[in-house]
XYZ file of C-alpha atoms in Angstrom:
686
model
C 0.000 0.000 0.000
C 1.417 3.388 -1.006
C 2.096 6.021 1.647
C -0.392 8.891 1.649
C 0.598 12.488 2.212
C -0.057 13.329 5.914
C -3.142 15.399 6.626
C -1.344 17.535 9.204
C 1.383 18.364 6.679
C -1.061 20.153 4.376
C -0.195 23.865 4.322
C -3.012 26.393 4.673
C -6.511 25.470 3.403
C -7.881 25.781 6.934
C -11.530 25.845 5.885
C -11.125 22.684 3.826
C -9.408 20.818 6.653
C -12.014 21.971 9.145
C -14.899 20.858 6.906
C -13.348 17.429 6.418
C -12.682 17.007 10.135
C -16.231 18.024 11.069
C -17.563 15.310 8.774
C -15.153 12.832 10.337
C -16.595 13.755 13.741
C -20.217 13.706 12.549
C -20.891 12.012 9.180
C -24.520 13.173 9.532
C -23.320 16.643 8.460
C -23.683 15.370 4.922
C -20.288 15.469 3.257
C -18.166 18.145 1.637
C -18.023 19.636 -1.835
C -14.601 21.137 -2.549
C -14.536 23.745 -5.300
C -11.273 25.121 -6.588
C -8.888 25.695 -9.408
C -6.605 22.958 -10.662
C -3.436 22.172 -8.747
C -4.642 23.240 -5.289
C -4.153 19.855 -3.558
C -7.884 19.193 -3.181
C -7.435 15.476 -3.790
C -4.331 15.303 -1.586
C -6.204 16.649 1.436
C -9.188 14.342 0.907
C -7.061 11.219 0.508
C -5.042 12.153 3.594
C -8.196 12.187 5.713
C -8.671 8.425 5.342
C -5.653 7.664 7.547
C -7.153 9.732 10.370
C -10.426 7.845 10.641
C -10.606 5.324 13.491
C -10.586 1.620 12.646
C -13.988 -0.025 12.226
C -15.171 -3.392 13.553
C -16.793 -5.603 10.896
C -18.476 -8.998 10.761
C -15.914 -11.526 9.490
C -16.556 -12.455 5.863
C -19.291 -9.858 5.312
C -18.803 -8.072 1.989
C -20.937 -5.181 3.223
C -18.927 -4.266 6.336
C -21.711 -4.912 8.815
C -21.115 -3.734 12.381
C -21.010 -6.818 14.658
C -22.661 -4.775 17.424
C -25.635 -3.924 15.185
C -25.590 -5.958 11.947
C -27.875 -4.938 9.108
C -30.912 -7.271 9.257
C -31.367 -7.015 5.484
C -27.705 -7.593 4.608
C -27.453 -9.846 1.504
C -24.702 -11.820 3.273
C -26.795 -12.189 6.422
C -28.373 -12.872 8.732
C -25.328 -12.534 10.949
C -24.983 -14.235 14.293
C -23.794 -12.208 17.240
C -20.126 -12.483 18.007
C -16.859 -10.599 18.075
C -15.884 -8.709 14.970
C -12.578 -8.035 13.308
C -11.058 -4.573 13.101
C -9.874 -3.054 9.847
C -8.893 0.422 8.682
C -11.630 2.697 7.362
C -11.710 2.597 3.579
C -11.563 5.427 1.107
C -13.274 4.379 -2.117
C -12.870 6.465 -5.263
C -15.663 6.685 -7.825
C -14.278 7.206 -11.350
C -16.058 9.713 -13.588
C -16.639 7.043 -16.230
C -18.071 4.430 -13.853
C -21.211 2.539 -14.849
C -24.357 2.261 -12.769
C -23.613 -1.396 -12.032
C -20.118 -0.510 -10.818
C -21.603 2.029 -8.422
C -24.552 0.149 -6.923
C -23.602 -3.445 -7.739
C -24.971 -5.954 -10.208
C -27.192 -9.002 -10.138
C -26.311 -12.192 -12.023
C -29.421 -12.156 -14.219
C -28.760 -15.613 -15.645
C -28.670 -17.222 -12.179
C -31.602 -15.111 -11.001
C -33.812 -16.355 -13.861
C -32.519 -19.908 -14.070
C -31.949 -20.736 -10.378
C -34.050 -18.140 -8.598
C -31.167 -16.988 -6.400
C -29.979 -13.472 -5.643
C -26.398 -13.698 -6.829
C -25.298 -10.132 -6.118
C -21.903 -8.582 -6.774
C -21.442 -5.545 -4.485
C -20.534 -2.174 -5.968
C -18.609 0.840 -4.758
C -21.417 1.947 -2.430
C -21.026 -1.293 -0.476
C -17.240 -0.920 -0.388
C -17.562 2.628 0.982
C -19.960 1.694 3.807
C -18.620 3.128 7.097
C -15.782 4.846 5.236
C -15.220 7.623 2.690
C -16.613 7.772 -0.837
C -14.550 10.214 -2.856
C -15.696 11.559 -6.238
C -13.083 13.564 -8.080
C -14.513 15.918 -10.731
C -18.026 15.285 -9.432
C -19.406 17.916 -11.816
C -18.425 15.683 -14.753
C -20.272 12.651 -13.378
C -23.410 11.641 -15.269
C -26.612 12.940 -13.722
C -28.162 9.529 -13.126
C -25.064 8.409 -11.196
C -25.146 11.564 -9.089
C -28.813 10.943 -8.309
C -28.079 7.373 -7.189
C -25.087 8.514 -5.176
C -26.876 11.281 -3.328
C -29.985 9.194 -2.714
C -27.832 6.542 -1.051
C -26.025 9.203 0.982
C -29.340 10.666 2.154
C -31.046 7.357 3.003
C -28.009 5.444 4.257
C -28.836 2.472 2.051
C -28.678 1.338 -1.554
C -31.356 -0.467 -3.540
C -30.618 -2.553 -6.627
C -33.584 -3.739 -8.670
C -33.530 -5.765 -11.866
C -36.799 -7.034 -13.334
C -38.498 -7.829 -10.036
C -35.383 -9.046 -8.224
C -34.247 -6.552 -5.597
C -31.385 -6.277 -3.122
C -30.947 -3.732 -0.345
C -27.878 -3.083 1.788
C -26.635 -0.377 4.135
C -24.504 2.385 2.589
C -23.488 5.036 5.090
C -20.370 6.922 4.153
C -18.666 10.279 4.263
C -19.270 11.771 0.815
C -16.574 14.078 -0.518
C -16.618 15.582 -3.991
C -14.091 17.848 -5.675
C -14.592 19.960 -8.763
C -13.053 22.678 -10.882
C -15.786 25.263 -11.631
C -14.113 26.052 -14.962
C -15.301 22.648 -16.211
C -18.959 23.261 -15.386
C -21.225 23.555 -12.371
C -23.466 21.164 -10.546
C -27.196 21.803 -10.656
C -28.456 23.794 -7.635
C -30.594 20.818 -6.599
C -27.467 18.665 -6.387
C -25.409 21.343 -4.687
C -28.000 21.377 -1.918
C -27.418 17.681 -1.217
C -23.837 18.304 -0.094
C -23.733 19.330 3.550
C -20.807 21.752 3.343
C -18.897 23.459 0.578
C -15.437 24.984 0.593
C -13.695 27.218 -1.948
C -9.962 26.620 -2.232
C -7.336 28.583 -4.117
C -3.574 28.596 -4.232
C -2.019 31.011 -1.754
C -0.609 34.251 -3.141
C 1.855 34.516 -0.249
C 5.382 33.599 -1.450
C 6.428 32.180 1.945
C 3.493 29.807 2.042
C 3.998 28.703 -1.566
C 7.656 27.993 -0.784
C 6.627 25.810 2.155
C 4.163 23.881 -0.028
C 6.890 23.128 -2.562
C 9.429 22.222 0.137
C 7.110 19.710 1.795
C 5.975 18.174 -1.482
C 9.525 17.636 -2.681
C 10.468 16.098 0.666
C 7.503 13.730 0.450
C 8.287 12.702 -3.127
C 11.931 12.003 -2.229
C 11.085 9.684 0.687
C 7.351 9.245 1.466
C 7.879 6.925 4.439
C 10.423 9.176 6.146
C 8.316 12.261 5.547
C 5.210 10.582 6.964
C 7.235 9.430 9.966
C 8.124 13.028 10.815
C 4.418 13.827 11.039
C 3.369 10.650 12.862
C 2.942 12.330 16.254
C 0.727 15.085 14.836
C -1.335 12.501 12.934
C -1.790 10.409 16.070
C -2.847 13.428 18.132
C -5.399 14.473 15.517
C -6.731 10.931 15.256
C -7.254 10.800 19.029
C -8.985 14.161 18.947
C -11.453 12.877 16.358
C -12.259 9.911 18.584
C -12.741 12.189 21.604
C -15.018 14.533 19.649
C -17.112 11.585 18.436
C -17.564 10.406 22.008
C -18.497 13.908 23.174
C -20.917 14.596 20.317
C -24.029 12.938 21.874
C -23.593 15.148 24.971
C -23.614 18.453 23.061
C -26.773 20.496 23.618
C -28.362 22.825 21.095
C -30.213 25.563 22.975
C -33.359 27.329 21.783
C -31.481 30.618 21.369
C -28.972 28.972 19.049
C -31.726 27.247 17.071
C -33.390 30.640 16.626
C -30.121 32.059 15.282
C -29.850 29.191 12.810
C -33.421 29.602 11.590
C -33.100 33.390 11.348
C -29.857 33.101 9.370
C -31.348 30.678 6.841
C -34.416 32.876 6.470
C -32.332 36.050 6.083
C -30.352 34.531 3.216
C -33.507 33.095 1.596
C -32.230 29.552 1.178
C -34.723 27.060 -0.204
C -36.197 24.298 1.916
C -35.196 23.178 5.408
C -32.064 21.156 4.648
C -29.848 24.180 5.307
C -31.256 24.585 8.833
C -30.639 20.920 9.631
C -27.114 20.930 8.197
C -26.251 24.109 10.098
C -27.502 22.580 13.354
C -25.453 19.414 12.840
C -22.378 21.386 11.814
C -22.601 23.712 14.807
C -22.955 20.691 17.101
C -19.887 19.065 15.525
C -17.955 22.328 15.936
C -18.747 22.399 19.648
C -17.658 18.757 20.070
C -14.478 19.462 18.096
C -13.710 22.345 20.443
C -14.309 20.133 23.493
C -17.520 21.887 24.574
C -20.963 20.498 25.384
C -22.878 23.648 24.409
C -23.195 25.298 21.003
C -22.384 29.014 20.847
C -23.094 31.815 18.407
C -19.569 31.522 17.047
C -20.297 27.926 16.129
C -23.408 29.082 14.279
C -21.420 31.697 12.375
C -18.779 29.185 11.285
C -21.480 26.686 10.339
C -23.203 29.309 8.176
C -19.971 30.080 6.316
C -19.605 26.401 5.447
C -23.232 25.361 4.886
C -24.940 28.307 3.175
C -22.859 29.772 0.304
C -23.670 27.072 -2.246
C -27.345 27.044 -1.273
C -27.878 30.660 -2.322
C -27.331 29.997 -6.037
C -30.445 30.447 -8.138
C -28.831 29.928 -11.553
C -25.404 28.970 -12.907
C -24.390 32.616 -13.253
C -24.585 33.192 -9.498
C -21.297 32.702 -7.668
C -21.309 31.029 -4.267
C -20.747 33.512 -1.486
C -22.103 34.997 1.710
C -22.339 38.619 2.821
C -20.523 38.382 6.146
C -21.726 41.805 7.330
C -25.312 40.679 6.849
C -24.505 37.417 8.632
C -23.066 39.245 11.644
C -26.074 41.596 11.807
C -28.497 38.659 11.770
C -26.634 36.752 14.466
C -26.401 39.851 16.656
C -30.090 40.628 16.210
C -31.108 37.145 17.367
C -28.404 36.693 19.985
C -29.617 34.955 23.121
C -29.589 36.749 26.446
C -27.171 34.196 27.895
C -24.492 35.112 25.377
C -22.455 38.252 25.873
C -19.628 39.976 24.088
C -17.399 39.786 27.178
C -16.945 36.020 26.948
C -13.682 34.996 25.362
C -14.023 33.347 21.976
C -12.620 29.829 22.237
C -12.833 29.418 18.464
C -12.976 26.035 16.767
C -9.852 24.940 18.643
C -11.547 25.160 22.011
C -9.741 26.289 25.146
C -6.046 26.631 24.566
C -6.406 26.114 20.791
C -4.414 28.073 18.330
C -4.508 27.139 14.658
C -7.047 28.656 12.307
C -9.665 26.445 10.780
C -9.869 24.109 13.761
C -6.718 22.072 13.157
C -3.626 21.832 15.353
C -1.303 24.811 14.890
C 1.587 24.124 12.545
C 4.065 26.600 13.900
C 5.855 23.971 16.012
C 5.581 21.178 13.453
C 8.511 19.876 11.428
C 9.463 21.912 8.374
C 6.870 24.582 9.212
C 7.625 28.274 8.672
C 7.849 30.340 11.834
C 5.076 32.728 10.954
C 2.970 31.087 8.318
C 0.469 33.454 6.668
C -3.154 32.763 7.304
C -4.534 31.241 4.135
C -8.049 31.002 5.526
C -8.737 34.740 5.430
C -12.123 34.917 3.710
C -12.194 36.758 0.451
C -14.885 39.165 -0.535
C -17.737 37.403 -2.325
C -17.675 37.947 -6.033
C -20.803 38.296 -8.128
C -20.666 36.850 -11.622
C -21.557 38.629 -14.782
C -25.253 38.235 -15.449
C -26.332 38.944 -11.864
C -25.732 42.702 -11.592
C -28.821 43.325 -9.546
C -27.991 40.890 -6.772
C -28.262 42.517 -3.345
C -24.773 41.282 -2.513
C -23.209 42.217 -5.839
C -19.845 43.871 -6.002
C -18.776 46.266 -8.708
C -18.436 44.370 -12.011
C -15.140 44.478 -13.855
C -14.683 47.471 -16.047
C -15.813 47.020 -19.633
C -13.037 46.870 -22.203
C -12.101 50.251 -23.576
C -12.929 50.513 -27.292
C -9.704 49.997 -29.200
C -10.693 50.836 -32.764
C -12.649 53.414 -34.728
C -16.387 53.095 -34.349
C -16.155 50.642 -31.439
C -18.446 50.976 -28.445
C -17.992 49.755 -24.899
C -19.864 46.696 -23.700
C -23.469 47.143 -22.599
C -25.301 45.207 -19.918
C -27.467 42.328 -21.087
C -31.225 42.403 -20.788
C -32.993 40.154 -18.320
C -32.819 36.482 -19.421
C -36.004 34.586 -20.204
C -37.137 31.009 -20.736
C -36.436 29.953 -24.312
C -37.923 27.412 -26.649
C -36.091 24.138 -26.795
C -33.915 23.967 -29.875
C -33.080 20.340 -30.626
C -30.969 18.492 -33.159
C -33.103 16.258 -35.423
C -32.542 12.535 -35.676
C -31.403 10.037 -33.071
C -27.968 10.451 -31.528
C -25.762 8.445 -29.185
C -24.028 11.212 -27.250
C -23.537 11.879 -23.567
C -26.660 11.838 -21.413
C -28.408 15.193 -21.281
C -31.773 16.844 -21.813
C -31.850 18.257 -25.320
C -32.038 15.936 -28.353
C -33.354 12.406 -28.807
C -30.703 9.709 -28.371
C -30.066 6.066 -27.577
C -29.169 6.048 -23.899
C -28.895 3.735 -20.910
C -31.886 5.437 -19.329
C -35.236 6.292 -20.863
C -38.178 4.492 -22.414
C -37.583 0.994 -23.783
C -37.833 0.871 -27.586
C -36.504 -2.607 -28.409
C -33.825 -5.176 -27.672
C -30.490 -6.413 -28.980
C -27.785 -8.884 -28.077
C -25.569 -7.417 -25.340
C -22.207 -6.049 -26.362
C -20.042 -6.620 -23.312
C -21.642 -6.723 -19.849
C -25.434 -6.846 -19.668
C -26.721 -3.693 -17.984
C -30.448 -3.461 -18.811
C -32.246 -6.763 -19.297
C -35.155 -6.953 -21.743
C -37.053 -9.681 -19.936
C -39.670 -10.446 -22.608
C -37.109 -10.731 -25.391
C -34.891 -12.936 -23.187
C -37.763 -15.320 -22.426
C -38.746 -15.430 -26.102
C -35.162 -16.284 -27.058
C -34.895 -19.057 -24.454
C -38.362 -20.598 -24.825
C -37.850 -22.630 -28.070
C -34.849 -24.464 -26.568
C -36.319 -25.726 -23.296
C -36.962 -29.319 -24.448
C -33.515 -29.622 -26.023
C -31.923 -28.364 -22.824
C -33.701 -31.011 -20.770
C -35.862 -28.659 -18.754
C -37.643 -30.236 -15.789
C -39.877 -28.518 -13.304
C -40.972 -24.907 -13.490
C -37.583 -23.173 -13.816
C -36.553 -21.646 -17.129
C -33.215 -22.855 -18.504
C -31.426 -19.712 -19.644
C -28.111 -19.543 -21.460
C -25.870 -16.553 -22.018
C -26.870 -16.411 -25.689
C -30.524 -15.944 -24.686
C -29.954 -12.691 -22.817
C -31.147 -9.557 -24.527
C -30.131 -5.987 -23.765
C -32.925 -3.417 -23.694
C -32.434 -0.517 -26.085
C -33.703 2.723 -24.651
C -34.370 6.181 -25.923
C -33.754 9.269 -23.850
C -32.095 12.638 -24.283
C -28.515 13.648 -24.968
C -26.514 16.794 -24.403
C -25.155 18.599 -27.443
C -22.357 20.994 -28.268
C -24.059 24.370 -28.679
C -21.696 26.708 -30.520
C -22.746 30.357 -30.438
C -21.556 32.637 -33.254
C -22.438 36.188 -32.161
C -22.364 39.254 -34.408
C -20.675 42.125 -32.524
C -20.294 44.477 -35.493
C -21.395 48.068 -35.848
C -24.782 47.081 -37.270
C -25.555 45.511 -33.879
C -24.196 48.405 -31.846
C -27.430 50.193 -31.019
C -27.472 50.097 -27.213
C -30.962 48.700 -26.673
C -30.545 46.262 -29.538
C -27.281 44.788 -28.289
C -28.678 44.569 -24.779
C -31.593 42.505 -26.107
C -29.231 40.304 -28.107
C -27.054 39.631 -25.065
C -30.154 38.842 -23.032
C -31.223 36.313 -25.666
C -27.802 34.631 -25.755
C -27.703 34.596 -21.955
C -31.110 32.895 -21.981
C -29.844 30.279 -24.422
C -26.787 29.723 -22.221
C -29.023 29.148 -19.208
C -31.052 26.686 -21.279
C -27.828 24.915 -22.316
C -26.813 24.627 -18.655
C -30.126 23.076 -17.706
C -29.914 20.625 -20.606
C -26.312 19.582 -19.762
C -24.755 20.833 -23.000
C -21.242 21.909 -23.777
C -21.052 25.458 -25.091
C -18.618 27.528 -27.119
C -18.622 31.196 -28.083
C -17.320 32.860 -31.262
C -17.674 36.591 -31.844
C -16.994 38.479 -35.059
C -16.520 42.183 -35.753
C -14.113 44.446 -37.600
C -11.908 42.259 -39.776
C -11.885 38.904 -37.987
C -13.624 36.362 -35.799
C -12.447 35.428 -32.318
C -12.934 32.204 -30.364
C -13.955 33.921 -27.138
C -14.504 30.616 -25.338
C -13.453 27.137 -26.539
C -16.121 24.444 -26.073
C -16.579 23.821 -22.372
C -19.167 22.722 -19.821
C -18.779 26.009 -17.942
C -21.638 28.166 -19.185
C -20.906 30.820 -16.567
C -17.533 31.386 -18.257
C -19.377 31.965 -21.537
C -21.700 34.417 -19.803
C -18.736 36.341 -18.417
C -17.167 36.609 -21.893
C -20.462 37.773 -23.337
C -21.011 40.448 -20.715
C -17.715 42.220 -21.518
C -18.166 42.024 -25.310
C -17.727 45.406 -27.051
C -19.257 46.141 -30.456
C -18.345 48.075 -33.561
C -16.706 47.859 -36.970
C -17.661 45.946 -40.083
C -19.427 42.582 -40.233
C -17.087 39.708 -41.196
C -19.879 37.132 -41.269
C -17.881 34.711 -43.401
C -14.984 34.812 -40.925
C -17.343 33.900 -38.081
C -18.815 30.945 -39.983
C -15.407 29.690 -41.105
C -14.069 29.886 -37.556
C -17.113 27.908 -36.379
C -16.400 25.292 -39.056
C -12.823 24.877 -37.781
C -13.953 24.599 -34.158
C -16.588 21.980 -34.967
C -14.092 19.976 -37.033
C -11.681 19.766 -34.095
C -14.442 18.933 -31.618
C -15.703 16.174 -33.897
C -12.309 14.496 -33.524
C -12.278 14.969 -29.747
C -15.834 13.852 -29.058
C -17.378 12.242 -32.151
C -20.554 11.116 -30.382
C -21.594 14.630 -29.261
C -23.684 16.216 -32.003
C -23.311 19.962 -32.577
C -25.917 22.697 -32.761
C -24.798 25.929 -34.421
C -26.569 29.065 -33.170
C -25.771 32.172 -35.245
C -26.929 35.434 -33.666
C -26.917 38.172 -36.327
C -28.997 40.488 -38.477
C -27.576 38.758 -41.552
C -25.586 41.675 -42.931
C -22.129 40.905 -44.350
C -19.711 43.756 -45.072
C -15.987 44.219 -45.518
C -13.627 42.688 -48.027
C -14.338 41.571 -51.603
C -17.740 39.978 -52.200
C -18.616 39.581 -48.498
C -22.141 38.292 -49.182
C -20.998 35.608 -51.637
C -18.187 34.533 -49.313
C -20.616 34.254 -46.382
C -22.911 32.113 -48.521
C -20.092 29.721 -49.416
C -19.074 29.473 -45.753
C -22.658 28.700 -44.787
C -22.909 25.962 -47.401
C -19.864 24.268 -45.857
C -21.917 23.665 -42.702
C -24.911 22.533 -44.729
C -22.798 20.026 -46.684
C -21.631 18.405 -43.430
C -25.136 18.186 -42.012
C -24.592 20.577 -39.100
C -27.882 21.414 -37.430
C -28.192 25.183 -37.222
C -30.504 28.004 -36.257
C -30.151 31.709 -36.987
C -31.453 34.116 -34.360
C -32.595 37.082 -36.447
C -31.680 40.309 -34.644
C -32.981 42.672 -37.320
C -35.346 45.314 -36.003
C -37.262 48.306 -37.285
C -40.098 48.838 -39.704
C -38.088 47.936 -42.819
C -36.473 44.500 -42.695
C -34.248 42.986 -45.367
C -34.685 39.354 -44.388
C -30.960 38.644 -44.653
C -30.945 36.371 -41.603
C -33.593 34.176 -43.193
C -31.493 33.905 -46.341
C -28.479 32.908 -44.243
C -30.575 30.210 -42.549
C -31.521 28.781 -45.943
C -27.858 28.698 -46.975
C -27.024 26.872 -43.727
C -29.836 24.403 -44.322
C -31.310 25.388 -40.981
C -34.072 27.646 -39.717
C -34.451 31.228 -38.543
C -36.160 32.532 -35.433
C -36.630 36.126 -34.316
C -35.801 37.356 -30.833
C -39.500 37.468 -29.993
C -40.119 33.955 -31.316
C -37.244 32.638 -29.188
C -39.298 33.074 -26.028
C -40.997 29.912 -24.808
C -44.216 31.796 -24.133
C -44.420 33.318 -27.620
C -47.347 32.507 -29.847
C -45.151 30.551 -32.280
C -45.141 27.414 -30.077
C -43.088 25.711 -27.421
C -40.658 23.366 -29.187
C -38.676 24.001 -32.342
C -36.613 21.296 -34.016
C -33.677 22.782 -35.844
C -34.090 21.959 -39.516
C -30.914 20.893 -41.260
C -29.384 18.403 -43.593
C -28.308 16.446 -40.510
C -31.697 14.728 -40.531
C -30.658 12.898 -43.692
C -27.742 11.410 -41.749
C -30.074 10.359 -38.940
């Protein structure tokens, strides 16, 4: 077994370490979601936690880690007789992004279930993680149906596996930890809410602290065992403290005054539902136990709010997590109980005699620690993303780019987004699971059957019985059981929805520069971006103005990054429509090589004018026909306004082999209807 980096050797990241330790003390807190840029040691800290968890007693031979003191009565390996258990280290199980549903929840041997009537069950990762840690790196890239299964098991403490009337249930209680890079896309707000705590991490900007990080990492890489040995005493002390806090936890009391503060805080920040109140109460209780106290204080409530509320205030993907700390302090002071006064010393998360920030042992006296390490846990001011300028907690947005050429205008604020019609790619695809276009998927309505290619995941029972029935006499069937062979099994084919690559090509030329017009255009694109987020699409953004087209955002799952680019987009100059279409053609060609199963949808936002250079209209037409020849589904959002309209956007749509829609028709509540399939030559390929 490889040596893990010691938890106590992690430099800075006090909030992350505190959140992990609180979950180790009280798994009922609900896990941790760690958000941060790449290269910030998120995974290192999570993996290091596993060595701090106390050993667990298990029933010998039980694949589901039943507790011998209270075995699961419905354990598939049970029933278990009472007796002494065996101790083993707590496990940390990693869930790969590309894992299948059967790998997560386990799989039934369908052939034995049908032929012998027995529940031959192979446990999955949820069973392995029972009474340990389940770690999901890049949780935002995990398929939605896996996230749903994962969070349902975390909430209920058990996992159900059902296959055609045969069901298995087993306990699955674990500490759920997910890490993600927001640049690669966000989790849905409903899923964010299922994580108890969230922490933002970023690399320190203090040179001394960065030097210490590098020094310790190099020392660990040179000799992991020796490095871990130098931190063994600190690891042992922290492990004992976790055990002591767990034992103290049932004795911690949550007074009415503190409960009122929790409820008032959740109400003041307008979080949805009651989960936030419950998580805050459990977190505050764990904080008190961690500090060695039996009573929760207002300081515990404040720290719990900073960990449990920021991610629950997001209403759409363009809202950044954050909490107005001034408002938090005002709310806590307003509802402060009479028994709490300002004269009492603040023991902090360390409890009496504690020192280190974030509730972990101070590192000043530890090996290889700098004498005066900077405090990396200093909270930063909450930042408001582009697209939410009217938020009550918004900070000043970044300055718009200064126009750099003749006729250019500074960026204007987008209009309020609205619910759009669903634009879908015609035909039947086989891309990643999503919510836009029809596709063959693992989940959805059953449309037929086929022979399984590889492992059987979704049995088509009727087709399997029909395949096996003619051979029963030849196979010597006796009694009522059906003799089933591997060749009889049939995989169900299902139809659901896929996510697409939505590539926006936005006209930012002088013809679009009228202030109200460009504001409406940005509002429309922002609405389409929000729709793409909800439908689990990848998005890309190309803008064209002056003499060239620019790839403002390469295809990504981070729609909030696209919104930020859009918000700072200046306008002006000529209209190089052909350049924009040719750049889109190049981008789609490269993406087709990277992800051939994800079908593209080209959304061109323009008034259709083409100016600049020799024969700009003819060149734009030839560029459009390139997309049509390759069957790219496309839609042109016609931004032309005024009494006299030239209909150039409609002509462009015909050249693309797609369809045109006006800004008004783009709204879902417009009179034109609710769903619009994008017309294109791609339907011939389907």
